[in-house]
CSV table of C-alpha atoms and ligand atoms in Angstrom, one decimal:
chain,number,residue,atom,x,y,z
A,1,UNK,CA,69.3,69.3,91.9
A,2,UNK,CA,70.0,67.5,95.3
A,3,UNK,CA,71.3,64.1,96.1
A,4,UNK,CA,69.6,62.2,99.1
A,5,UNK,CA,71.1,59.4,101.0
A,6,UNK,CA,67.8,57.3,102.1
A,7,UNK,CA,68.2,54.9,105.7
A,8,UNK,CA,66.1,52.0,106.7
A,9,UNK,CA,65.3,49.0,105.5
A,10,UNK,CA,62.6,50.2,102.4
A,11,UNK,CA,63.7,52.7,100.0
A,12,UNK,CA,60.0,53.4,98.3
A,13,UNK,CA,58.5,54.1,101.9
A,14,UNK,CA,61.7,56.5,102.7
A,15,UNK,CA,60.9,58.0,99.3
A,16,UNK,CA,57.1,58.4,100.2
A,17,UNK,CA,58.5,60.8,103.4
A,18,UNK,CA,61.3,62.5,101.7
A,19,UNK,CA,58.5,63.9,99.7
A,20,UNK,CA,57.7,65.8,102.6
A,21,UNK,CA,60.5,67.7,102.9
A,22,UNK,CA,61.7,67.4,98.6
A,23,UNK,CA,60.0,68.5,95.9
A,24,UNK,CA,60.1,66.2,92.3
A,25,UNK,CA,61.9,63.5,93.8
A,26,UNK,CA,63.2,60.3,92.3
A,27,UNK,CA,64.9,57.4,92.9
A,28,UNK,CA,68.1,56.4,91.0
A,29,UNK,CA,69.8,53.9,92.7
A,30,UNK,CA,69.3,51.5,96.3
A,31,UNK,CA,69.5,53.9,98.7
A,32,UNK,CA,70.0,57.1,96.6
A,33,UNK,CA,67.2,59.6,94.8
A,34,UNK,CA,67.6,63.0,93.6
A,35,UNK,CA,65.0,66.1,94.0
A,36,UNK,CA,64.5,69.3,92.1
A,37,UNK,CA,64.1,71.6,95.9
A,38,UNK,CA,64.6,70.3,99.4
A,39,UNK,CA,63.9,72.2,102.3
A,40,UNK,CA,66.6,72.1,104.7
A,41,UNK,CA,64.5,72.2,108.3
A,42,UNK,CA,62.6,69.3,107.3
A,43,UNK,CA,65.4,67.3,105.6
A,44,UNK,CA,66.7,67.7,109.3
A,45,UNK,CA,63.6,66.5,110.5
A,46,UNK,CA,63.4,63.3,108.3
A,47,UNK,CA,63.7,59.6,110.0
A,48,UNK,CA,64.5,57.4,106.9
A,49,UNK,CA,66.9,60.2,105.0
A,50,UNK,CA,70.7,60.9,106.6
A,51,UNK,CA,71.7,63.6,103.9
A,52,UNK,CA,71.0,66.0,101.3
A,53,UNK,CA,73.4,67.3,99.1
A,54,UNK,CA,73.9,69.7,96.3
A,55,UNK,CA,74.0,67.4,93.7
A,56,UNK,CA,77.7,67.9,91.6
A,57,UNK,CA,77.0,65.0,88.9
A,58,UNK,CA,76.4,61.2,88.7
A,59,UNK,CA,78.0,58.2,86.5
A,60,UNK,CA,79.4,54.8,87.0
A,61,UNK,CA,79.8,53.3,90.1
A,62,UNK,CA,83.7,53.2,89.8
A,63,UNK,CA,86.7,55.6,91.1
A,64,UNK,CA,87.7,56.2,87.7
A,65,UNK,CA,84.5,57.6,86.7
A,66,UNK,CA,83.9,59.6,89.9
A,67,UNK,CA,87.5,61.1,89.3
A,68,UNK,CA,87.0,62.3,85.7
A,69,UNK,CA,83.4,63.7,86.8
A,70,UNK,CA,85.1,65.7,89.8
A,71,UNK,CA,87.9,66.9,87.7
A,72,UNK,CA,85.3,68.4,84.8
A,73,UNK,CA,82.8,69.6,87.5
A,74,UNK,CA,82.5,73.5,87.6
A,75,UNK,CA,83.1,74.6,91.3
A,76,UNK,CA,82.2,78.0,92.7
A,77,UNK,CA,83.1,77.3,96.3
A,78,UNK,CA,86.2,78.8,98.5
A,79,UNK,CA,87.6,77.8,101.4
A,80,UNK,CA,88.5,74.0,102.7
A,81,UNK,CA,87.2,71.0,102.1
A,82,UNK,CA,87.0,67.0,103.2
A,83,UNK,CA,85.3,64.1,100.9
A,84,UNK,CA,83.4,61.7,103.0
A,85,UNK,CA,82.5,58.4,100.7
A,86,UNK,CA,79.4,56.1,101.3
A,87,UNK,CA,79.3,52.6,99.5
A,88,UNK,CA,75.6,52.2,100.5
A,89,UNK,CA,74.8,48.9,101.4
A,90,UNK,CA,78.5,47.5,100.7
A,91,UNK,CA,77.0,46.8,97.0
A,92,UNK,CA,79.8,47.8,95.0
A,93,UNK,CA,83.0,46.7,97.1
A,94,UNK,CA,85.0,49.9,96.4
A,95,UNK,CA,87.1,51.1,99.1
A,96,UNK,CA,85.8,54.6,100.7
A,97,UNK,CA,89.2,55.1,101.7
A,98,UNK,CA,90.6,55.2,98.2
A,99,UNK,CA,87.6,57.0,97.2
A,100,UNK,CA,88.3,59.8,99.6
A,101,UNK,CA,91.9,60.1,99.0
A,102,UNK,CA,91.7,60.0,95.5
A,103,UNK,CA,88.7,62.4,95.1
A,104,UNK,CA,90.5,64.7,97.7
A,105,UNK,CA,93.5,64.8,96.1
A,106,UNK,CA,91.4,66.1,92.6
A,107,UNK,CA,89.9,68.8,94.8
A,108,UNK,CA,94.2,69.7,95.7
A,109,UNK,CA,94.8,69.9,92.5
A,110,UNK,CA,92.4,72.0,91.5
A,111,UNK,CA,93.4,74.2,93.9
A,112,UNK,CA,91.4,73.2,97.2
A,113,UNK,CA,93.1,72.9,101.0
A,114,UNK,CA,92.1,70.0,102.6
A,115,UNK,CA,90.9,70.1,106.5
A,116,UNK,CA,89.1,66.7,107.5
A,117,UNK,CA,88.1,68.4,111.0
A,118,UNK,CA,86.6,71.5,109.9
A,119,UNK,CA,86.1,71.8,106.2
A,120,UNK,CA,83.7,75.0,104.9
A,121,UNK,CA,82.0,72.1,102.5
A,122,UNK,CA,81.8,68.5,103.0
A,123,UNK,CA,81.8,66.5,99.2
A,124,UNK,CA,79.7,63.8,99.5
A,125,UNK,CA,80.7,60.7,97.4
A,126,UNK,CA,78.3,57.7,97.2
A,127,UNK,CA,78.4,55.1,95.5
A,128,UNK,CA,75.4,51.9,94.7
A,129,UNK,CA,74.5,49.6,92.6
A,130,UNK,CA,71.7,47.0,92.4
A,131,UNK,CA,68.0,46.4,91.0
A,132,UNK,CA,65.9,49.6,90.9
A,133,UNK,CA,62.0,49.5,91.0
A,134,UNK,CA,60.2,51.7,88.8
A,135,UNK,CA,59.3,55.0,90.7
A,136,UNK,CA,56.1,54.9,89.8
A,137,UNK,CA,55.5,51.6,91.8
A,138,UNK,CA,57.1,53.2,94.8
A,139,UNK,CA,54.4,51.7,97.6
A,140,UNK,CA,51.5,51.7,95.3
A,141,UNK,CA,49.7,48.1,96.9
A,142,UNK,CA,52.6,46.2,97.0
A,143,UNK,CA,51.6,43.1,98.3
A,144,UNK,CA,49.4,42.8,94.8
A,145,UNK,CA,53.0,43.6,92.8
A,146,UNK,CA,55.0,40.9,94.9
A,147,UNK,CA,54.8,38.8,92.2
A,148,UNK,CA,56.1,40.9,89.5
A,149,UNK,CA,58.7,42.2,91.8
A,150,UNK,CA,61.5,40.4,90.7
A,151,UNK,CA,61.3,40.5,87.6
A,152,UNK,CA,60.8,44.3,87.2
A,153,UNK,CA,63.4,47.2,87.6
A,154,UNK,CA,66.7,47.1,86.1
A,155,UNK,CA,70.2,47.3,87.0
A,156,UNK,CA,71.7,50.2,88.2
A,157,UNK,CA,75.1,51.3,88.7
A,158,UNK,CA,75.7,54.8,90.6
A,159,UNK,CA,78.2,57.2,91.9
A,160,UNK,CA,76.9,60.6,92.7
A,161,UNK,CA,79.1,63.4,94.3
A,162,UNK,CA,77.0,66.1,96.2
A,163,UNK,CA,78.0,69.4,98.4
A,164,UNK,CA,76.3,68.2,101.6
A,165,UNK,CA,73.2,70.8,102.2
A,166,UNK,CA,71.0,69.2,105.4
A,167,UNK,CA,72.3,65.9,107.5
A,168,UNK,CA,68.7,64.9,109.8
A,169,UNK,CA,69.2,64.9,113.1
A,170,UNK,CA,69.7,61.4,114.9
A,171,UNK,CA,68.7,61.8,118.1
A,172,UNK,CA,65.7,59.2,118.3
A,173,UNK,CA,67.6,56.8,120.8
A,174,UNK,CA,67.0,59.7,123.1
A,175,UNK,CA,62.9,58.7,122.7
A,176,UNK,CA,63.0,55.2,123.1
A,177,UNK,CA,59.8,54.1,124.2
A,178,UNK,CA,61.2,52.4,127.3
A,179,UNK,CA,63.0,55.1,128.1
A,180,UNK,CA,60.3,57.9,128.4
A,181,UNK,CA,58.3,59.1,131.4
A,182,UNK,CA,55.2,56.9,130.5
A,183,UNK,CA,56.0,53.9,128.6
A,184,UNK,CA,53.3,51.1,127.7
A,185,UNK,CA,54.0,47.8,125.8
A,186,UNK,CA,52.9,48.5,121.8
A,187,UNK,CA,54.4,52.1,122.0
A,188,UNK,CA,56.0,52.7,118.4
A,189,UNK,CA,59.5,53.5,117.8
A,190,UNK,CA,60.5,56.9,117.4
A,191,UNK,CA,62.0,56.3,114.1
A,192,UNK,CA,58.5,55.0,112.5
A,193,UNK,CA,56.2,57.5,114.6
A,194,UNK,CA,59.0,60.7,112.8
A,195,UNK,CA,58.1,59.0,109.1
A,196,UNK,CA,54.4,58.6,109.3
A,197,UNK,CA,54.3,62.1,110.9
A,198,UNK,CA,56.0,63.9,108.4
A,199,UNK,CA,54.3,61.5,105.6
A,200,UNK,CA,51.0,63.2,107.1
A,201,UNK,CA,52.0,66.5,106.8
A,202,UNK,CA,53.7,67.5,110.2
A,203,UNK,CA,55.8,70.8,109.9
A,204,UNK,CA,55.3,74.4,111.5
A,205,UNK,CA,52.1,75.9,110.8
A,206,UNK,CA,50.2,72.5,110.4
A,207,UNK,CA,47.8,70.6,113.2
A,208,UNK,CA,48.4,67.1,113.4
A,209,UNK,CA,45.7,64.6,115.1
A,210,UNK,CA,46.2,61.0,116.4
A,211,UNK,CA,42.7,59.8,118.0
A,212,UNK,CA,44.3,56.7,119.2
A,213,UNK,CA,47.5,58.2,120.9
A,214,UNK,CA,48.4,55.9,123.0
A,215,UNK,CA,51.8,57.2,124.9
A,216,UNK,CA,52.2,60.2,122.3
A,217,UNK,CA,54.9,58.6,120.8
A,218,UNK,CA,53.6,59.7,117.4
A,219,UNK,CA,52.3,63.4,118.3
A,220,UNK,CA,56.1,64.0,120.2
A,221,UNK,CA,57.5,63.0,116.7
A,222,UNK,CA,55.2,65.2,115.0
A,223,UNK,CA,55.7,68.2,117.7
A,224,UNK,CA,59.6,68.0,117.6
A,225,UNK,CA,59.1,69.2,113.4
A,226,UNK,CA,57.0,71.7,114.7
A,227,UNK,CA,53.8,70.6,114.2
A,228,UNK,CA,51.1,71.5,116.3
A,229,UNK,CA,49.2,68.2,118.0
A,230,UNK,CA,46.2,66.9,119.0
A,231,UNK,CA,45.8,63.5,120.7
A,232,UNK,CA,43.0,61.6,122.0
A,233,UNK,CA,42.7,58.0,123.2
A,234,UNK,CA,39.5,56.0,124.8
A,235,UNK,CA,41.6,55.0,128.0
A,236,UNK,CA,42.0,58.1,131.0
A,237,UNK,CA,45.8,56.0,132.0
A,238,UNK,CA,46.6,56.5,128.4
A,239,UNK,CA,45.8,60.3,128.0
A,240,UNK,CA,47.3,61.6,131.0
A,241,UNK,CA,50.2,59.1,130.3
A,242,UNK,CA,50.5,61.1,126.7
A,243,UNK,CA,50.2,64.3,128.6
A,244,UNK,CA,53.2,63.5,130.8
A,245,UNK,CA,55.2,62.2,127.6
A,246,UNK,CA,54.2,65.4,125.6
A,247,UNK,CA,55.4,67.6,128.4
A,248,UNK,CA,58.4,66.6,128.7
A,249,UNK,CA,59.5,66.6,125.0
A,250,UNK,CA,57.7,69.2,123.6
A,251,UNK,CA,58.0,71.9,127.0
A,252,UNK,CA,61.9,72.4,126.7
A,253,UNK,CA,63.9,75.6,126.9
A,254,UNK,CA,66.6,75.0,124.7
A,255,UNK,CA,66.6,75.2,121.3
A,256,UNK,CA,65.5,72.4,118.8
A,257,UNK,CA,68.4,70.6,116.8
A,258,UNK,CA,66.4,70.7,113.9
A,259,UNK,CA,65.9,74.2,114.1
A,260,UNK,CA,62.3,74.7,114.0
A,261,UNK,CA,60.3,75.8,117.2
A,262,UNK,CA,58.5,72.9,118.6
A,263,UNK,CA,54.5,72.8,118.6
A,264,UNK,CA,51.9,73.1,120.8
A,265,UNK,CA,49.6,70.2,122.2
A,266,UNK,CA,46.5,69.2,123.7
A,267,UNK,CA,45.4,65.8,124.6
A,268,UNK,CA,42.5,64.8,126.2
A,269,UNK,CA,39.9,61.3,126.1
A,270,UNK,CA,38.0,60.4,123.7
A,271,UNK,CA,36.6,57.8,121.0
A,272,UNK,CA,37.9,57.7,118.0
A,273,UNK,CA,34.8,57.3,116.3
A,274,UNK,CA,33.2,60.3,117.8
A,275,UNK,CA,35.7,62.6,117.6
A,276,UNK,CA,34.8,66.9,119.3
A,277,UNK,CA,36.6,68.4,116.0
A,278,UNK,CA,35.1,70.5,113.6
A,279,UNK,CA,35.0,69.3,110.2
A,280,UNK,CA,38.5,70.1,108.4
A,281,UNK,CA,39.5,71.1,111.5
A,282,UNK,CA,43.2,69.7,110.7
A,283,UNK,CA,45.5,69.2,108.4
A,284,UNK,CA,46.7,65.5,109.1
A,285,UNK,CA,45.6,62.6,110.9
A,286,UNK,CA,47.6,59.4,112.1
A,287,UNK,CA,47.0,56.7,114.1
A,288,UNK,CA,48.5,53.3,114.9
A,289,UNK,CA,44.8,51.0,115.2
A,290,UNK,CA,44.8,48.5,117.8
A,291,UNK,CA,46.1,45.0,117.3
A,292,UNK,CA,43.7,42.8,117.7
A,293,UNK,CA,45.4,40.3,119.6
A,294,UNK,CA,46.9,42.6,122.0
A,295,UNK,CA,44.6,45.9,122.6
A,296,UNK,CA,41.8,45.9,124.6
A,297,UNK,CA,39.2,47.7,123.1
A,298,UNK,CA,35.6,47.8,125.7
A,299,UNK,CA,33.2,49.4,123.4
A,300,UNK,CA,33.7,48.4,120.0
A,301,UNK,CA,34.4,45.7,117.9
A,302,UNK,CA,38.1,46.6,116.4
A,303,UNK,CA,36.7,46.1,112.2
A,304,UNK,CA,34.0,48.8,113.3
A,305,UNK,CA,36.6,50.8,115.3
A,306,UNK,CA,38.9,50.9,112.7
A,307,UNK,CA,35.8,51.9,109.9
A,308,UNK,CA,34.4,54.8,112.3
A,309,UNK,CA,37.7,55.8,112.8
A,310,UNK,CA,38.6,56.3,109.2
A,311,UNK,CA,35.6,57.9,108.5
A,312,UNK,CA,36.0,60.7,111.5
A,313,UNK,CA,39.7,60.6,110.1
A,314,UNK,CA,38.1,61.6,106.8
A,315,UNK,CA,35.6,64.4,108.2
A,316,UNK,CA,38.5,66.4,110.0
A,317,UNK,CA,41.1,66.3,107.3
A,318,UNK,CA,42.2,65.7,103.9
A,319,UNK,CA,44.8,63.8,104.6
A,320,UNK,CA,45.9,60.5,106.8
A,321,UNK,CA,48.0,57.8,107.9
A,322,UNK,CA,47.3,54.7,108.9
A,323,UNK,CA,49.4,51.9,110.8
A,324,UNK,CA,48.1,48.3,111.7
A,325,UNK,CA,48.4,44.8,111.5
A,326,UNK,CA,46.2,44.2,108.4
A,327,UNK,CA,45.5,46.5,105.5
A,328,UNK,CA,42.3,48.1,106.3
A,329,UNK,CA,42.7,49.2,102.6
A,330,UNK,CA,39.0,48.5,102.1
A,331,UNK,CA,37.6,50.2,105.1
A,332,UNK,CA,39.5,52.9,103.8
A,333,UNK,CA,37.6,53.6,100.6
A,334,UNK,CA,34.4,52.8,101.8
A,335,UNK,CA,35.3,55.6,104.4
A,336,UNK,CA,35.9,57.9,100.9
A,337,UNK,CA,39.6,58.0,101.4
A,338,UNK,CA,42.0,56.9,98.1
A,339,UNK,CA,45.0,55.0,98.4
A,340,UNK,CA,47.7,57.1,97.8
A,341,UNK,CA,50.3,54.4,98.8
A,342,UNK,CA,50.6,51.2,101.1
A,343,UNK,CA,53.6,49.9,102.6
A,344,UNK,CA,54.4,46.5,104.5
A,345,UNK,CA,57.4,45.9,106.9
A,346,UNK,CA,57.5,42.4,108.6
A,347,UNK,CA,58.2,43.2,112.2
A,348,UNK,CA,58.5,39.4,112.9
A,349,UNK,CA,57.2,36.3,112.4
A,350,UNK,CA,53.8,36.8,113.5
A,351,UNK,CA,53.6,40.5,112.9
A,352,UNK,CA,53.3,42.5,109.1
A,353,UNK,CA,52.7,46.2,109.8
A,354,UNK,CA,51.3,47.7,107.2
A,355,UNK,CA,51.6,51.7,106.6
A,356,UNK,CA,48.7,53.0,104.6
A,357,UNK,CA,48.4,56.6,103.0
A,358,UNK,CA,45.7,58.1,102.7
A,359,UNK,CA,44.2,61.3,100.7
A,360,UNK,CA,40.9,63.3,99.7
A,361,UNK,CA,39.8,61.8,96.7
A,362,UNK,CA,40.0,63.8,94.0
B,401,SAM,C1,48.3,50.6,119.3
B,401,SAM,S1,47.8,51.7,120.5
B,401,SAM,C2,48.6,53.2,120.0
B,401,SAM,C3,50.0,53.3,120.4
B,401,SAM,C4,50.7,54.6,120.2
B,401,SAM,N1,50.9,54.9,118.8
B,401,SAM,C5,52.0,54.7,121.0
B,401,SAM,O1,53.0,55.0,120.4
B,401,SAM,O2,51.9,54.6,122.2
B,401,SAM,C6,46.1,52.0,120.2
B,401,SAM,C7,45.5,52.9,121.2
B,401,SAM,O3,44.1,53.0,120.8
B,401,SAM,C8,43.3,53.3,121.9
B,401,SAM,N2,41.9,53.1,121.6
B,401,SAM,C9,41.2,51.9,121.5
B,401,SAM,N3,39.9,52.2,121.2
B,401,SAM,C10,39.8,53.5,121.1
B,401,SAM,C11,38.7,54.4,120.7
B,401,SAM,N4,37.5,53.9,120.5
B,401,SAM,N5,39.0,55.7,120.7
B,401,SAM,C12,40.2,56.2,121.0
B,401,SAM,N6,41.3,55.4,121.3
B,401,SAM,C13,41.1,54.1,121.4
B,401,SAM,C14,43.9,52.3,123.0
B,401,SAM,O4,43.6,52.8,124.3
B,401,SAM,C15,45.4,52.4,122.6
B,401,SAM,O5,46.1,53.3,123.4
């Protein structure tokens, strides 16, 4: 079993991506979830998930608890160690120092050296408490559930102690829209563009399409987990302006921090609605639809964009994701898609974006 540390603001939609890189996964407390299998490389590649850890037990969300777990734990590791505690979203007001002393000094007496430089294994120790949604809800049309919200879940209280196995790689700064060779106003944020890729299946040995692509900022993500990429977007500034962006993130010498080689790309213009793919020609599509009030879109009106879109999306893969500032849920099924999941994240007052998943139906 492993123990994941989940980032970001929404645990059920950093759930929905730690399924690409975790197999049986499930929430157990804000900010926690456990899985049967992770792969390392792609819990390295994950945006909303810091950690993943060999998971040692869980109990109550106090010291004592955690002390009398570590002390009964079996242990078949040699060499030094250093306990690095986590009270996730300050919810349970113990002290991490305490925590770490006290759980490192169980690991002296049970025969461990200490070295907080350089240990050989790294205990993780988190701790979390709060209201827990059912897993089964986890991004299923929430904005239908707000309702119920409140009232459903219960009350959790959690410490789990781990052996970290895989910390993702935080180097999205690097990428901030702004700061890349070709930057336009409504270019997604690194963090965001990572999750929806990997939600679509980005990872070596898949092809990833966005028909809208804008800057790239989605196919880089998608590229740096070693995707292979395919963009296309209606505007010439935008494609060669993807191009440039793609080039100088995915054409690099040295090796990737995450460990996997980075994909290949081409880009070139096109509509969206007319897309020169085969059918099933790739394994994932994404794509960030215009916002009405800010793209300019010549040929189309954007509700027909958005349908034709989704149904191209549907004729070259099995599998998408979807980002806007409405739903598009029902353009989505009447394009033969089901709703494996929708998500909403109020960027500001006058913007909800809304993440939709996508899949064959079945
Ligand atoms: C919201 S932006 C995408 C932003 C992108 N995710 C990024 O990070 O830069 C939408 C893009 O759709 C493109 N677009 C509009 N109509 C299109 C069509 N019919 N076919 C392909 N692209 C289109 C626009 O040129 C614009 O670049």
């Amino acid at each position: 079993m492993y123990l994941l540390e989940l980032g970001g603001e929404d645990d059920a939609f950093a759930a929905c991506e730690a399924r690409s890189a975790a197999t049986g996964l499930e929430r157990i407390a804000p900010g926690l979830a456990v899985a049967n299998a992770v792969v390392p490389d792609r819990v390295r590649g994950l945006a909303y998930t810091h950690r993943a850890s060999d998971l040692l037990g869980r109990t109550d969300a106090d010291l004592e608890s955690a002390r009398t777990l570590l002390e009964a734990a079996p242990i078949d590791r040699e060499g030094p160690v250093a306990v690095r505690a986590t009270d996730v979203h300050g919810s349970t007001g113990i002290s991490t120092e305490r925590a770490e002393r006290e759980l490192g000094q169980v690991l002296v007496d049970r025969g461990f050296s200490v070295d907080l430089e350089d240990p050989d294994h790294l205990l993780r120790a988190t701790f979390s408490e709060g209201r827990l949604t059912d897993d089964a809800d986890d991004g299923v049309l929430e904005s239908e559930a707000d309702d119920a919200e409140s009232e459903r879940g219960e009350d959790v209280s959690v410490c789990a102690l781990g052996w970290l196995a895989a910390e993702s790689v935080r180097d999205f700064g690097e990428r901030a829209p702004t700061d890349k060779p070709f930057f336009q106003p409504g270019s997604m944020d690194p963090l965001l563009a990572r999750a929806i890729a990997n939600v679509a299946g980005a990872r070596p040995g898949a092809t990833v399409l966005d028909p809208m692509c804008g800057t790239g900022g989605v196919l880089v993500e998608a590229g740096l987990v070693g995707a292979d990429v395919i963009g296309t977007d209606a505007q010439r500034k935008m494609a060669e302006g993807a191009r440039e962006n793609l080039r100088a993130f995915l054409e690099v010498d040295e090796p990737s921090p995450i460990g996997v080689e980075r994909g290949g790309w081409s880009v070139g213009r096109g509509d969206a609605t007319r897309l020169p793919l085969a059918d099933d020609a790739v394994d994932g599509v994404v794509f960030d639809a215009p916002y009405g009030r800010q793209s300019k879109i010549d040929t189309h009106r954007l509700e027909d964009l958005v349908a034709g879109a989704l149904s191209e999306a549907r004729r070259v893969a099995p599998r998408a994701v979807v980002v806007a500032d409405r739903s598009w849920a029902s353009e989505a099924r009447e394009a033969g898609w089901e709703l494996e999941a929708a998500f909403e994240r109020r960027v500001h007052r006058s913007l909800t974006r809304h993440v939709l998943v996508l899949s064959e139906e079945r």
